[in-house]
Coordinates of C-alpha atoms in Angstrom, one line a residue:
M1 CA 0.0 0.0 0.0
S2 CA 2.7 2.4 1.0
S3 CA 4.6 1.6 -2.3
K4 CA 1.5 2.6 -4.3
I5 CA 1.2 5.9 -2.3
N6 CA 4.9 6.7 -2.9
N7 CA 4.6 6.0 -6.6
F8 CA 1.6 8.3 -6.7
L9 CA 3.6 11.0 -4.9
I10 CA 6.5 10.8 -7.3
T11 CA 4.1 10.8 -10.3
S12 CA 2.4 13.9 -8.8
V13 CA 5.7 15.8 -8.6
F14 CA 6.2 15.0 -12.3
Y15 CA 2.7 16.3 -13.3
I16 CA 3.1 19.4 -11.0
Y17 CA 6.2 20.3 -13.0
M18 CA 4.5 19.7 -16.3
I19 CA 1.4 21.7 -15.4
G20 CA 3.4 24.4 -13.6
G21 CA 5.7 24.8 -16.6
A22 CA 2.7 25.2 -18.9
A23 CA 1.1 27.7 -16.4
A24 CA 4.4 29.7 -16.3
V25 CA 4.3 30.1 -20.1
I26 CA 0.7 31.3 -20.0
L27 CA 1.3 33.7 -17.1
S28 CA 4.5 35.1 -18.6
Y29 CA 2.7 35.7 -21.9
F30 CA -0.4 37.4 -20.5
F31 CA 1.5 39.5 -17.9
H32 CA 4.4 40.3 -20.3
F33 CA 7.1 38.9 -18.0
N34 CA 9.2 37.8 -21.0
K35 CA 10.0 34.6 -19.2
E36 CA 8.1 32.0 -21.3
Y37 CA 11.3 30.0 -21.8
I38 CA 11.5 29.2 -18.1
G39 CA 8.1 27.5 -18.4
Y40 CA 9.2 25.6 -21.5
C41 CA 12.4 24.6 -19.7
L42 CA 10.5 23.1 -16.7
F43 CA 7.9 21.5 -19.0
F44 CA 10.2 19.8 -21.4
G45 CA 12.8 18.9 -18.7
G46 CA 10.1 16.8 -17.0
L47 CA 8.7 15.4 -20.3
F48 CA 12.1 14.3 -21.7
S49 CA 13.0 12.7 -18.4
F50 CA 9.8 10.7 -18.6
L51 CA 10.7 9.5 -22.1
L52 CA 14.3 8.7 -21.2
I53 CA 13.2 6.6 -18.2
R54 CA 12.0 4.0 -20.7
A55 CA 15.5 3.8 -22.2
R56 CA 17.9 1.5 -20.5
F57 CA 21.6 2.4 -20.4
Q58 CA 24.5 2.0 -17.9
I59 CA 24.9 4.7 -15.3
R60 CA 27.7 3.2 -13.3
D61 CA 31.1 3.9 -14.7
Q62 CA 34.3 1.9 -14.5
I63 CA 37.4 3.8 -13.3
A64 CA 40.7 2.1 -14.1
R65 CA 42.4 1.7 -10.7
T66 CA 45.9 2.5 -12.0
N67 CA 48.3 5.4 -11.8
A68 CA 48.7 5.5 -15.6
I69 CA 47.9 8.7 -17.4
S70 CA 47.2 9.1 -21.1
R71 CA 49.0 11.4 -23.5
F72 CA 45.7 13.0 -24.4
Q73 CA 45.2 13.9 -20.7
V74 CA 48.7 15.4 -20.5
L75 CA 48.2 17.4 -23.7
S76 CA 44.8 18.6 -22.5
F77 CA 46.2 19.7 -19.2
F78 CA 48.9 21.9 -20.8
C79 CA 46.3 23.3 -23.2
V80 CA 44.1 24.4 -20.3
A81 CA 47.1 25.8 -18.5
G82 CA 48.1 27.7 -21.6
L83 CA 44.6 29.1 -22.0
S84 CA 44.6 30.1 -18.3
M85 CA 47.7 32.1 -18.9
A86 CA 46.2 33.7 -22.0
A87 CA 43.1 34.7 -20.0
I88 CA 45.3 36.5 -17.5
L89 CA 47.2 38.3 -20.2
I90 CA 43.9 39.4 -21.9
M91 CA 42.5 40.6 -18.6
L92 CA 45.7 42.7 -17.9
D93 CA 45.5 44.2 -21.4
S94 CA 41.8 44.9 -20.9
R95 CA 42.0 46.6 -17.5
Q96 CA 42.3 50.0 -19.2
Y97 CA 38.9 49.5 -20.7
Y98 CA 37.2 48.0 -17.6
S99 CA 35.6 45.4 -19.9
L100 CA 36.6 41.9 -21.0
P101 CA 36.6 41.2 -24.7
L102 CA 34.9 38.3 -26.6
S103 CA 38.3 36.5 -26.9
F104 CA 38.4 36.1 -23.1
F105 CA 35.1 34.3 -23.0
L106 CA 36.0 32.2 -26.1
L107 CA 39.0 31.0 -24.1
I108 CA 36.6 29.9 -21.4
F109 CA 34.5 28.1 -24.0
L110 CA 37.6 26.3 -25.4
S111 CA 38.9 25.3 -22.0
C112 CA 35.6 23.9 -20.8
L113 CA 35.2 22.1 -24.2
I114 CA 38.6 20.4 -23.7
I115 CA 37.7 19.4 -20.1
S116 CA 34.3 18.1 -21.3
L117 CA 36.0 16.0 -24.0
Q118 CA 38.3 14.5 -21.4
I119 CA 35.4 13.6 -19.2
I120 CA 33.4 12.0 -21.9
Y121 CA 35.8 10.5 -24.5
V122 CA 38.5 9.0 -22.3
E123 CA 37.0 5.5 -22.2
R124 CA 38.6 4.3 -18.9
L125 CA 39.7 7.2 -16.6
S126 CA 42.5 6.3 -14.2
N127 CA 42.9 7.8 -10.8
R128 CA 45.5 10.2 -12.1
D129 CA 43.2 11.2 -14.9
V130 CA 40.5 12.1 -12.5
N131 CA 42.9 14.0 -10.3
L132 CA 44.3 15.9 -13.2
I133 CA 40.8 16.9 -14.5
L134 CA 40.0 18.0 -10.9
L135 CA 43.0 20.2 -10.9
E136 CA 42.1 21.6 -14.3
I137 CA 38.6 22.5 -13.2
L138 CA 39.5 24.1 -9.9
G139 CA 42.6 25.8 -11.2
F140 CA 40.9 27.3 -14.3
S141 CA 37.9 28.4 -12.3
F142 CA 40.2 30.1 -9.8
V143 CA 42.1 31.9 -12.6
I144 CA 38.8 33.2 -14.1
G145 CA 37.7 34.4 -10.7
L146 CA 41.0 36.3 -10.2
C147 CA 40.6 38.0 -13.6
F148 CA 37.3 39.5 -12.4
V149 CA 38.8 40.4 -9.0
F150 CA 41.5 42.5 -10.6
L151 CA 39.6 43.9 -13.5
F152 CA 38.6 47.0 -11.5
P153 CA 40.8 49.1 -9.3
G154 CA 38.3 49.2 -6.4
V155 CA 35.9 46.8 -4.7
Y156 CA 32.9 45.4 -6.6
G157 CA 29.3 45.1 -5.3
N158 CA 26.1 47.1 -4.8
D159 CA 26.8 47.5 -1.1
A160 CA 30.6 47.1 -1.3
T161 CA 31.4 50.4 0.5
Y162 CA 29.2 49.5 3.5
H163 CA 30.9 46.1 3.9
T164 CA 34.4 47.4 3.5
E165 CA 33.8 50.2 6.0
Y166 CA 32.4 47.6 8.4
I167 CA 35.6 45.5 7.9
D168 CA 37.7 48.5 8.6
S169 CA 35.7 49.2 11.7
I170 CA 36.2 45.7 13.1
T171 CA 39.9 45.9 12.4
A172 CA 40.3 49.3 14.1
S173 CA 38.0 48.7 17.1
H174 CA 38.2 44.9 17.5
R175 CA 34.4 44.9 18.0
I176 CA 31.6 43.7 15.8
D177 CA 29.0 46.0 17.3
N178 CA 30.8 49.3 16.6
Y179 CA 29.1 50.0 13.3
V180 CA 25.7 50.8 12.0
G181 CA 23.3 48.3 10.4
H182 CA 22.0 44.9 11.1
Y183 CA 25.1 43.1 9.7
Q184 CA 26.6 43.5 13.2
N185 CA 24.3 40.5 13.9
Y186 CA 25.6 38.7 10.8
P187 CA 29.4 39.3 10.9
I188 CA 30.9 36.0 9.7
Y189 CA 31.8 37.3 6.2
Q190 CA 33.5 40.4 7.5
L191 CA 35.3 38.4 10.2
I192 CA 36.7 36.1 7.5
H193 CA 38.1 39.2 5.8
V194 CA 39.6 40.5 9.0
A195 CA 41.1 37.1 9.9
T196 CA 42.7 36.7 6.5
D197 CA 44.2 40.2 6.7
L198 CA 45.6 39.6 10.2
V199 CA 46.9 36.1 9.7
L200 CA 48.6 36.8 6.4
N201 CA 49.5 40.4 7.2
I202 CA 47.7 41.8 4.1
S203 CA 46.7 45.4 3.7
N204 CA 45.4 45.3 0.2
I205 CA 41.8 44.3 0.0
K206 CA 42.2 43.0 -3.6
F207 CA 44.8 40.4 -2.4
T208 CA 42.4 39.4 0.5
E209 CA 39.6 38.9 -2.1
A210 CA 41.9 36.7 -4.2
I211 CA 42.7 34.5 -1.2
I212 CA 39.0 34.3 -0.2
S213 CA 38.2 33.5 -3.8
G214 CA 40.6 30.6 -3.7
I215 CA 39.0 29.3 -0.4
Q216 CA 35.6 29.4 -2.1
V217 CA 36.9 27.3 -5.0
I218 CA 38.4 24.7 -2.6
L219 CA 35.0 24.5 -0.8
L220 CA 33.4 23.4 -4.0
A221 CA 35.4 20.2 -4.0
P222 CA 32.9 18.4 -1.6
L223 CA 30.3 18.5 -4.4
F224 CA 32.6 16.2 -6.4
L225 CA 32.6 13.7 -3.4
I226 CA 28.8 14.0 -3.1
V227 CA 28.1 13.2 -6.8
K228 CA 30.8 10.5 -6.8
R229 CA 29.1 8.7 -4.1
L230 CA 25.6 9.3 -5.5
I231 CA 26.3 8.4 -9.2
N232 CA 29.9 8.1 -10.5
E233 CA 33.1 10.0 -10.9
R234 CA 32.5 11.0 -14.5
V235 CA 29.2 12.7 -13.6
A236 CA 30.9 14.2 -10.5
L237 CA 33.5 15.9 -12.7
F238 CA 30.8 17.3 -14.9
S239 CA 28.8 18.6 -11.9
L240 CA 32.0 20.2 -10.5
L241 CA 32.7 21.9 -13.8
I242 CA 29.2 23.3 -13.9
I243 CA 29.2 24.6 -10.3
A244 CA 32.7 26.0 -10.7
F245 CA 31.2 28.4 -13.3
A246 CA 27.6 28.7 -12.0
P247 CA 26.7 32.4 -12.6
H248 CA 25.7 33.5 -9.1
L249 CA 28.3 31.4 -7.4
I250 CA 31.2 32.6 -9.5
Q251 CA 29.9 36.1 -8.9
S252 CA 30.8 35.7 -5.2
R253 CA 34.5 35.5 -6.1
F254 CA 34.7 39.2 -6.8
W255 CA 31.6 40.7 -5.2
I256 CA 31.9 42.1 -1.7
F257 CA 28.6 40.6 -0.6
P258 CA 28.1 38.1 2.3
Y259 CA 25.1 36.1 1.1
I260 CA 26.5 34.6 -2.1
T261 CA 29.8 33.8 -0.3
S262 CA 27.8 31.9 2.4
A263 CA 26.3 29.7 -0.3
V264 CA 29.5 27.8 -1.0
F265 CA 29.6 26.6 2.7
V266 CA 26.2 24.9 2.0
V267 CA 28.1 22.4 -0.2
L268 CA 30.2 21.3 2.7
L269 CA 27.0 21.3 4.9
L270 CA 25.2 19.0 2.4
Y271 CA 28.1 16.5 2.5
C272 CA 28.1 16.4 6.3
M273 CA 24.4 15.9 6.4
F274 CA 24.2 13.1 4.0
F275 CA 27.5 11.2 4.1
L276 CA 29.1 11.5 7.5
E277 CA 28.6 8.6 9.8
K278 CA 26.2 9.3 12.6
G279 CA 27.8 10.3 15.9
F280 CA 28.4 13.1 18.3
N281 CA 31.3 14.6 16.3
S282 CA 29.4 14.6 13.0
S283 CA 26.3 16.1 14.6
L284 CA 28.4 18.8 16.2
L285 CA 29.9 19.6 12.9
V286 CA 26.5 19.9 11.2
V287 CA 25.3 22.3 14.0
F288 CA 28.5 24.3 13.7
L289 CA 28.1 24.7 9.9
F290 CA 24.4 25.7 10.4
A291 CA 25.5 28.4 12.9
F292 CA 28.3 29.5 10.6
V293 CA 26.1 29.9 7.5
N294 CA 23.2 31.4 9.5
F295 CA 25.4 34.2 10.9
T296 CA 26.5 35.3 7.5
H297 CA 23.3 36.9 6.0
P298 CA 19.7 37.5 7.2
L299 CA 18.2 35.5 4.4
T300 CA 20.3 32.4 4.7
P301 CA 18.3 30.9 7.5
I302 CA 15.1 31.0 5.4
M303 CA 16.9 29.1 2.6
L304 CA 18.2 26.5 4.9
L305 CA 14.8 26.3 6.7
A306 CA 13.1 25.6 3.4
T307 CA 15.6 22.8 2.7
V308 CA 15.2 21.2 6.1
I309 CA 11.4 21.3 5.9
L310 CA 11.6 19.6 2.5
I311 CA 14.0 16.9 4.0
Y312 CA 11.6 16.4 6.9
I313 CA 8.5 16.1 4.6
I314 CA 10.3 13.7 2.3
N315 CA 11.4 11.6 5.3
K316 CA 7.8 11.4 6.6
L317 CA 6.2 10.7 3.2
F318 CA 8.6 8.1 2.0
R319 CA 9.9 6.8 5.4
L320 CA 13.5 6.9 4.2
K321 CA 16.5 6.3 6.3
A322 CA 17.0 9.3 8.6
L323 CA 20.1 11.4 7.8
H324 CA 20.8 13.8 10.7
I325 CA 17.1 14.8 10.4
S326 CA 16.4 15.4 14.1
I327 CA 19.6 17.3 14.8
T328 CA 19.3 19.3 11.6
M329 CA 15.7 20.3 12.4
M330 CA 16.6 21.5 15.8
A331 CA 19.6 23.4 14.6
A332 CA 17.7 25.1 11.8
F333 CA 14.6 26.1 13.8
F334 CA 16.7 27.3 16.7
M335 CA 19.0 29.4 14.5
L336 CA 16.2 30.8 12.6
I337 CA 14.3 31.9 15.7
A338 CA 17.5 33.2 17.3
M339 CA 18.3 35.3 14.2
R340 CA 14.9 36.9 14.1
I341 CA 14.9 37.7 17.8
V342 CA 18.4 39.3 17.7
W343 CA 17.5 41.2 14.5
Q344 CA 14.2 42.4 16.0
I345 CA 15.9 43.6 19.3
G346 CA 18.9 45.2 17.5
T347 CA 16.9 47.1 14.9
G348 CA 13.5 47.7 16.3
Y349 CA 12.1 45.4 13.6
N350 CA 8.5 44.4 14.3
L351 CA 8.2 40.9 13.0
L352 CA 4.5 40.3 13.5
Q353 CA 3.4 43.6 12.1
D354 CA 5.7 43.4 9.1
F355 CA 4.4 39.8 8.4
V356 CA 0.7 40.9 8.4
L357 CA 1.4 43.9 6.1
Y358 CA 3.6 41.7 3.9
I359 CA 0.8 39.1 3.4
N360 CA -1.5 41.9 2.5
D361 CA 1.0 43.2 -0.2
I362 CA 1.3 39.7 -1.7
F363 CA -2.4 39.7 -2.6
Q364 CA -2.3 43.2 -4.0
Y365 CA 0.8 43.1 -6.3
M366 CA 2.1 40.7 -8.9
N367 CA 5.3 41.8 -10.6
P368 CA 8.4 40.0 -11.9
T369 CA 11.0 42.7 -11.0
G370 CA 12.2 40.8 -7.9
V371 CA 14.5 38.5 -9.8
G372 CA 17.1 41.1 -10.3
R373 CA 17.5 43.7 -13.1
I374 CA 17.1 41.1 -15.9
T375 CA 13.4 40.6 -15.2
L376 CA 12.4 44.3 -15.8
A377 CA 10.5 43.0 -18.8
G378 CA 8.9 46.3 -19.7
S379 CA 12.3 48.1 -19.9
Y380 CA 14.3 45.7 -22.1
S381 CA 13.9 43.6 -25.2
W382 CA 12.9 40.0 -25.2
E383 CA 16.1 39.0 -27.0
S384 CA 18.3 40.6 -24.4
I385 CA 16.5 39.0 -21.5
L386 CA 16.6 35.5 -23.2
L387 CA 20.3 35.7 -23.9
S388 CA 21.0 36.9 -20.4
D389 CA 19.2 34.0 -18.9
L390 CA 20.1 31.3 -21.5
G391 CA 23.1 29.8 -19.7
F392 CA 21.1 29.4 -16.5
T393 CA 18.1 28.1 -18.4
L394 CA 20.2 25.3 -19.9
M395 CA 21.4 24.5 -16.4
L396 CA 17.8 24.4 -15.2
F397 CA 16.7 22.2 -18.1
F398 CA 19.5 19.6 -17.7
G399 CA 19.1 19.8 -13.9
T400 CA 15.3 19.1 -14.1
L401 CA 16.0 16.3 -16.6
G402 CA 18.6 14.6 -14.4
A403 CA 16.7 15.1 -11.2
F404 CA 13.5 13.4 -12.5
Y405 CA 15.4 10.5 -14.1
L406 CA 17.5 9.8 -11.0
L407 CA 14.5 10.2 -8.7
K408 CA 12.4 7.6 -10.5
R409 CA 15.3 5.2 -11.0
S410 CA 16.4 5.4 -7.4
Y411 CA 12.9 4.9 -6.0
D412 CA 12.4 1.8 -8.1
R413 CA 15.6 0.3 -6.6
L414 CA 14.9 1.5 -3.0
A415 CA 13.4 -1.7 -1.7
N416 CA 16.6 -3.7 -2.4
R417 CA 19.1 -0.9 -1.9
P418 CA 18.3 1.4 1.1
E419 CA 21.3 3.6 0.4
E420 CA 19.4 4.8 -2.7
G421 CA 17.4 6.9 -0.2
R422 CA 19.9 9.7 -0.7
N423 CA 19.0 9.7 -4.4
V424 CA 15.4 10.4 -3.4
Y425 CA 16.1 13.2 -1.0
L426 CA 18.4 15.3 -3.1
P427 CA 16.4 15.2 -6.4
L428 CA 13.2 16.2 -4.6
I429 CA 15.0 19.0 -2.8
S430 CA 16.4 20.3 -6.1
L431 CA 13.0 20.0 -7.9
G432 CA 11.2 21.7 -4.9
L433 CA 13.6 24.7 -4.6
S434 CA 14.3 25.4 -8.3
P435 CA 11.0 27.2 -9.1
I436 CA 11.0 29.3 -5.9
P437 CA 12.6 32.5 -7.1
F438 CA 10.3 32.7 -10.1
I439 CA 7.2 32.1 -8.0
L440 CA 8.3 34.7 -5.5
A441 CA 9.1 37.1 -8.3
M442 CA 5.4 37.0 -9.4
L443 CA 3.8 36.9 -5.9
A444 CA 6.2 38.6 -3.5
P445 CA 9.0 40.7 -5.1
I446 CA 9.7 42.2 -1.6
T447 CA 11.3 38.9 -0.6
L448 CA 14.4 39.4 -2.7
P449 CA 13.9 36.3 -4.8
D450 CA 17.1 36.7 -6.8
R451 CA 19.0 35.7 -3.6
W452 CA 17.7 32.1 -4.1
F453 CA 19.7 31.6 -7.3
S454 CA 23.1 31.0 -5.7
F455 CA 21.5 28.5 -3.3
I456 CA 19.6 26.4 -5.9
E457 CA 22.6 26.4 -8.3
I458 CA 24.2 24.0 -5.9
F459 CA 21.5 21.4 -6.4
L460 CA 21.1 22.2 -10.1
S461 CA 24.8 21.6 -10.7
I462 CA 24.5 18.0 -9.3
Y463 CA 21.7 17.0 -11.6
A464 CA 22.7 19.2 -14.6
G465 CA 26.0 17.2 -14.7
F466 CA 24.0 14.0 -14.6
G467 CA 21.5 15.3 -17.2
I468 CA 24.3 16.0 -19.7
F469 CA 25.9 12.6 -19.0
M470 CA 22.6 10.8 -19.4
V471 CA 21.8 12.5 -22.8
Y472 CA 25.3 11.6 -24.0
R473 CA 24.9 8.0 -23.0
F474 CA 21.4 7.9 -24.7
L475 CA 23.0 9.2 -27.9
S476 CA 26.2 7.0 -27.5
R477 CA 25.5 5.1 -30.8
S478 CA 24.7 8.3 -32.8
K479 CA 27.2 10.7 -34.4
V480 CA 25.1 13.5 -32.8
R481 CA 26.7 12.8 -29.5
I482 CA 29.6 15.1 -30.3
V483 CA 27.2 18.0 -29.8
I484 CA 26.8 17.2 -26.1
P485 CA 30.3 18.5 -24.9
V486 CA 29.9 21.5 -27.1
I487 CA 26.5 22.3 -25.5
A488 CA 28.1 21.9 -22.0
A489 CA 30.9 24.3 -22.9
A490 CA 28.4 26.7 -24.6
M491 CA 26.3 26.7 -21.4
I492 CA 29.3 27.7 -19.3
F493 CA 30.3 30.4 -21.9
L494 CA 26.7 31.8 -21.7
T495 CA 26.7 31.9 -17.9
V496 CA 30.0 33.6 -17.5
A497 CA 29.5 36.1 -20.3
S498 CA 26.0 37.0 -19.1
P499 CA 25.4 40.3 -17.3
V500 CA 25.0 38.4 -14.0
V501 CA 28.7 37.6 -14.0
N502 CA 30.4 39.8 -16.6
P503 CA 30.8 43.4 -15.2
N504 CA 30.4 46.1 -17.7
G505 CA 29.8 43.4 -20.3
Q506 CA 29.8 44.2 -24.0
I507 CA 29.3 40.6 -25.4
F508 CA 25.5 40.3 -25.4
S509 CA 22.5 41.8 -23.6
N510 CA 24.5 45.0 -23.2
E511 CA 21.5 47.0 -22.0
L512 CA 21.3 44.6 -19.0
S513 CA 24.9 45.0 -18.0
T514 CA 25.4 46.7 -14.6
R515 CA 28.7 47.9 -13.3
S516 CA 28.8 48.0 -9.5
A517 CA 32.4 49.1 -9.4
L518 CA 34.3 52.3 -10.0
E519 CA 36.5 53.0 -13.0
Q520 CA 39.6 55.1 -12.3
P521 CA 38.1 58.5 -13.4
E522 CA 35.1 57.8 -11.1
A523 CA 37.5 56.9 -8.2
S524 CA 39.4 60.1 -8.9
A525 CA 36.1 62.1 -8.7
V526 CA 35.2 60.4 -5.4
A527 CA 38.7 61.3 -4.0
Y528 CA 38.1 64.9 -5.1
I529 CA 34.6 65.1 -3.5
Q530 CA 35.9 63.7 -0.2
S531 CA 38.7 66.3 -0.2
L532 CA 35.9 69.0 -0.2
N533 CA 34.6 67.8 3.2
V534 CA 31.0 68.5 2.1
T535 CA 28.2 67.0 4.2
K536 CA 25.7 66.5 1.3
I537 CA 26.2 65.7 -2.4
Y538 CA 23.4 64.2 -4.5
G539 CA 23.7 61.6 -7.2
N540 CA 22.6 58.2 -8.5
T541 CA 21.8 55.5 -5.9
R542 CA 24.3 53.2 -7.5
F543 CA 27.2 55.7 -7.2
I544 CA 26.5 58.0 -4.3
G545 CA 27.3 55.2 -1.8
Y546 CA 30.9 55.3 -2.9
V547 CA 30.9 59.0 -2.1
N548 CA 29.2 59.1 1.3
R549 CA 30.9 55.9 2.4
T550 CA 27.9 54.7 4.4
F551 CA 24.9 52.6 3.5
Y552 CA 22.3 54.8 5.0
D553 CA 23.2 58.5 4.1
F554 CA 22.2 58.3 0.5
Y555 CA 21.1 61.6 -1.2
T556 CA 19.6 60.4 -4.5
I557 CA 18.5 62.3 -7.5
D558 CA 15.2 61.7 -9.2
P559 CA 15.5 63.4 -12.6
S560 CA 11.7 63.6 -12.9
N561 CA 11.5 65.6 -9.6
P562 CA 13.3 68.9 -9.6
N563 CA 13.1 69.2 -5.8
T564 CA 15.7 66.4 -5.5
Y565 CA 18.4 68.2 -7.4
K566 CA 17.7 72.0 -7.6
N567 CA 20.2 74.1 -5.6
Q568 CA 22.2 71.1 -4.6
L569 CA 25.8 69.9 -5.1
M570 CA 25.4 67.1 -7.7
V571 CA 27.7 64.4 -9.1
I572 CA 26.5 63.1 -12.5
R573 CA 28.2 60.2 -14.3
V574 CA 28.0 59.5 -18.1
D575 CA 26.4 56.1 -17.2
D576 CA 23.7 57.9 -15.2
L577 CA 22.6 59.8 -18.3
K578 CA 22.9 56.7 -20.5
Y579 CA 21.3 54.0 -18.4
G580 CA 19.1 56.0 -16.0
F581 CA 18.9 56.6 -12.2
Y582 CA 18.1 53.6 -10.0
F583 CA 15.7 53.6 -7.1
P584 CA 15.4 50.6 -4.8
L585 CA 11.7 50.3 -3.9
Y586 CA 11.8 47.1 -1.7
G587 CA 8.4 46.0 -2.8
A588 CA 6.6 49.4 -2.8
G589 CA 4.1 49.5 -5.5
G590 CA 4.8 45.8 -6.3
K591 CA 8.3 46.6 -7.6
F592 CA 11.8 45.9 -6.3
I593 CA 13.6 48.5 -8.3
D594 CA 12.7 51.3 -10.7
I595 CA 14.7 53.2 -13.3
I596 CA 14.1 56.9 -14.2
Y597 CA 15.7 58.4 -17.2
P598 CA 16.7 62.1 -17.5
N599 CA 14.2 64.4 -19.2
A600 CA 14.5 67.7 -21.0
T601 CA 14.0 69.7 -17.8
F602 CA 16.8 67.9 -16.1
Y603 CA 19.2 68.5 -19.0
A604 CA 18.3 72.1 -19.1
Y605 CA 19.1 72.5 -15.4
L606 CA 22.5 70.8 -15.9
N607 CA 23.3 73.1 -18.8
S608 CA 22.5 76.2 -16.6
S609 CA 24.6 74.9 -13.6
N610 CA 28.2 75.7 -12.8
V611 CA 30.7 72.9 -13.4
L612 CA 32.9 72.4 -10.3
Y613 CA 34.8 69.4 -11.6
R614 CA 34.9 67.3 -14.7
N615 CA 36.7 64.3 -16.2
D616 CA 35.9 61.7 -18.8
L617 CA 33.2 60.0 -16.8
V618 CA 32.0 62.3 -14.0
T619 CA 30.9 65.9 -13.7
I620 CA 30.2 67.7 -10.5
Y621 CA 27.7 70.6 -10.7
R622 CA 27.1 73.3 -8.1

């Protein structure tokens, strides 16, 4: 009886995805979200997995337990190493333009294609082959992260100045509560920076970022061990390649932003939850990692809570072998409640009142602007939005395909192989979390749904690697199979070249590119303004924070409202006039962000104002 119920539940998940994908296409079309392709991705990912389930092919892979290493592997290794050096040289030559050329991203495509061919076409991988490919993936990913770190002279990120000032405050005062803002209750990321500076005696934040970027790359390695134990080493290498270049995770290598950095620690947490032997030490480690991740960003506890609730529900519905379920539940709920209480006491935040008002807002507004700038469908062309999302969409498609296939296959074998329970947990978690940011973007943009992407990319990487491997095995007798490693490399090219990762990008979707870092003329203008010792200067939200050096004292210009700029000291960038002025709305009016472009009245006022300072990119008016 229970078997029939469980089969019904798994079939229900499949139909929910199919119907949900179709519904997403319809909603996106009628509400002009320009996101129909996400619905198609979910629909066909589920459909193709259902068709492939009927095909029988070998998933387990044989690894030659020898220390031999092929000439092809050695040649490939030196090719990837040479392409890595070429990428660094291109970055150094491009720093003067603050923009990476197409050739840089073509090198990424070629390197990932070479790595993909090694994974697929070497018939029997030896232990040294596997280790060499691991080194190629992690090393090349680290090099690409470094290129982004050193592309701009200053720090990168929307709130970078706030976090760097907080880091400086901790270093000077040796206290975490000596600075404004609720991040004093979530200081882990800043403390990592401070500890790195003190231990290695580094005074340059760029070198600190480079070291932390390397730590993040190393922390991706447990994903290889997870997939190796779940499926096989070949799929594990593919999954590691995908997560090493996942758009929102690679962004954390050069952004000064705590949340996306905390996501890489979730990989280690997953390994501990599912593969460590039960015992006091392993449970203590799980609790420690929960605490560590929870004290990094206010939204992280919500992501982890959603994951733990899914694990709990899956455990109850399917009666699978418990995997740290009780200790995980206690840790997650305790940390979540503690976070909220501390935040409420520290900031005067009224949790109950805000929750009631928030539920009211959900039923009044429906807008897709919460999934970052790329979903401002009314402001940008459909082609730009599609190209910007295409790499992640392919990851979502292959992830859905692989998760459904492995879920059904593992459940069918569960009666005879209890260890397959892990292959029921993780696919269901991946399928349950993947649509969340898109659902929240439509129903509740105030919840910052774009923050979910770095979290779900961890799960998607596991099953996208398997989805690619599965399609290749299905086509193994067809000449078309050569397309699969090309598609894998193209997917990574699209993710890294997209506006999500590529700062000041000029490859595609140019209108969606955002530059949250200062070019040298802008940095010079900031230094000049600070030498004036003025208390107020007005400008664009995305720039004025670098001037005022605090997260809260923003004096922003609304070009449609003369009262915000008349008779004020103003700093205007060329980018402001070209791309518009940004206004964070945090859900007001159903929008997360708005863009206001200069009008004739604003230009007339600028022309009549006195110029106090001017360079190639910035003008200061009095």
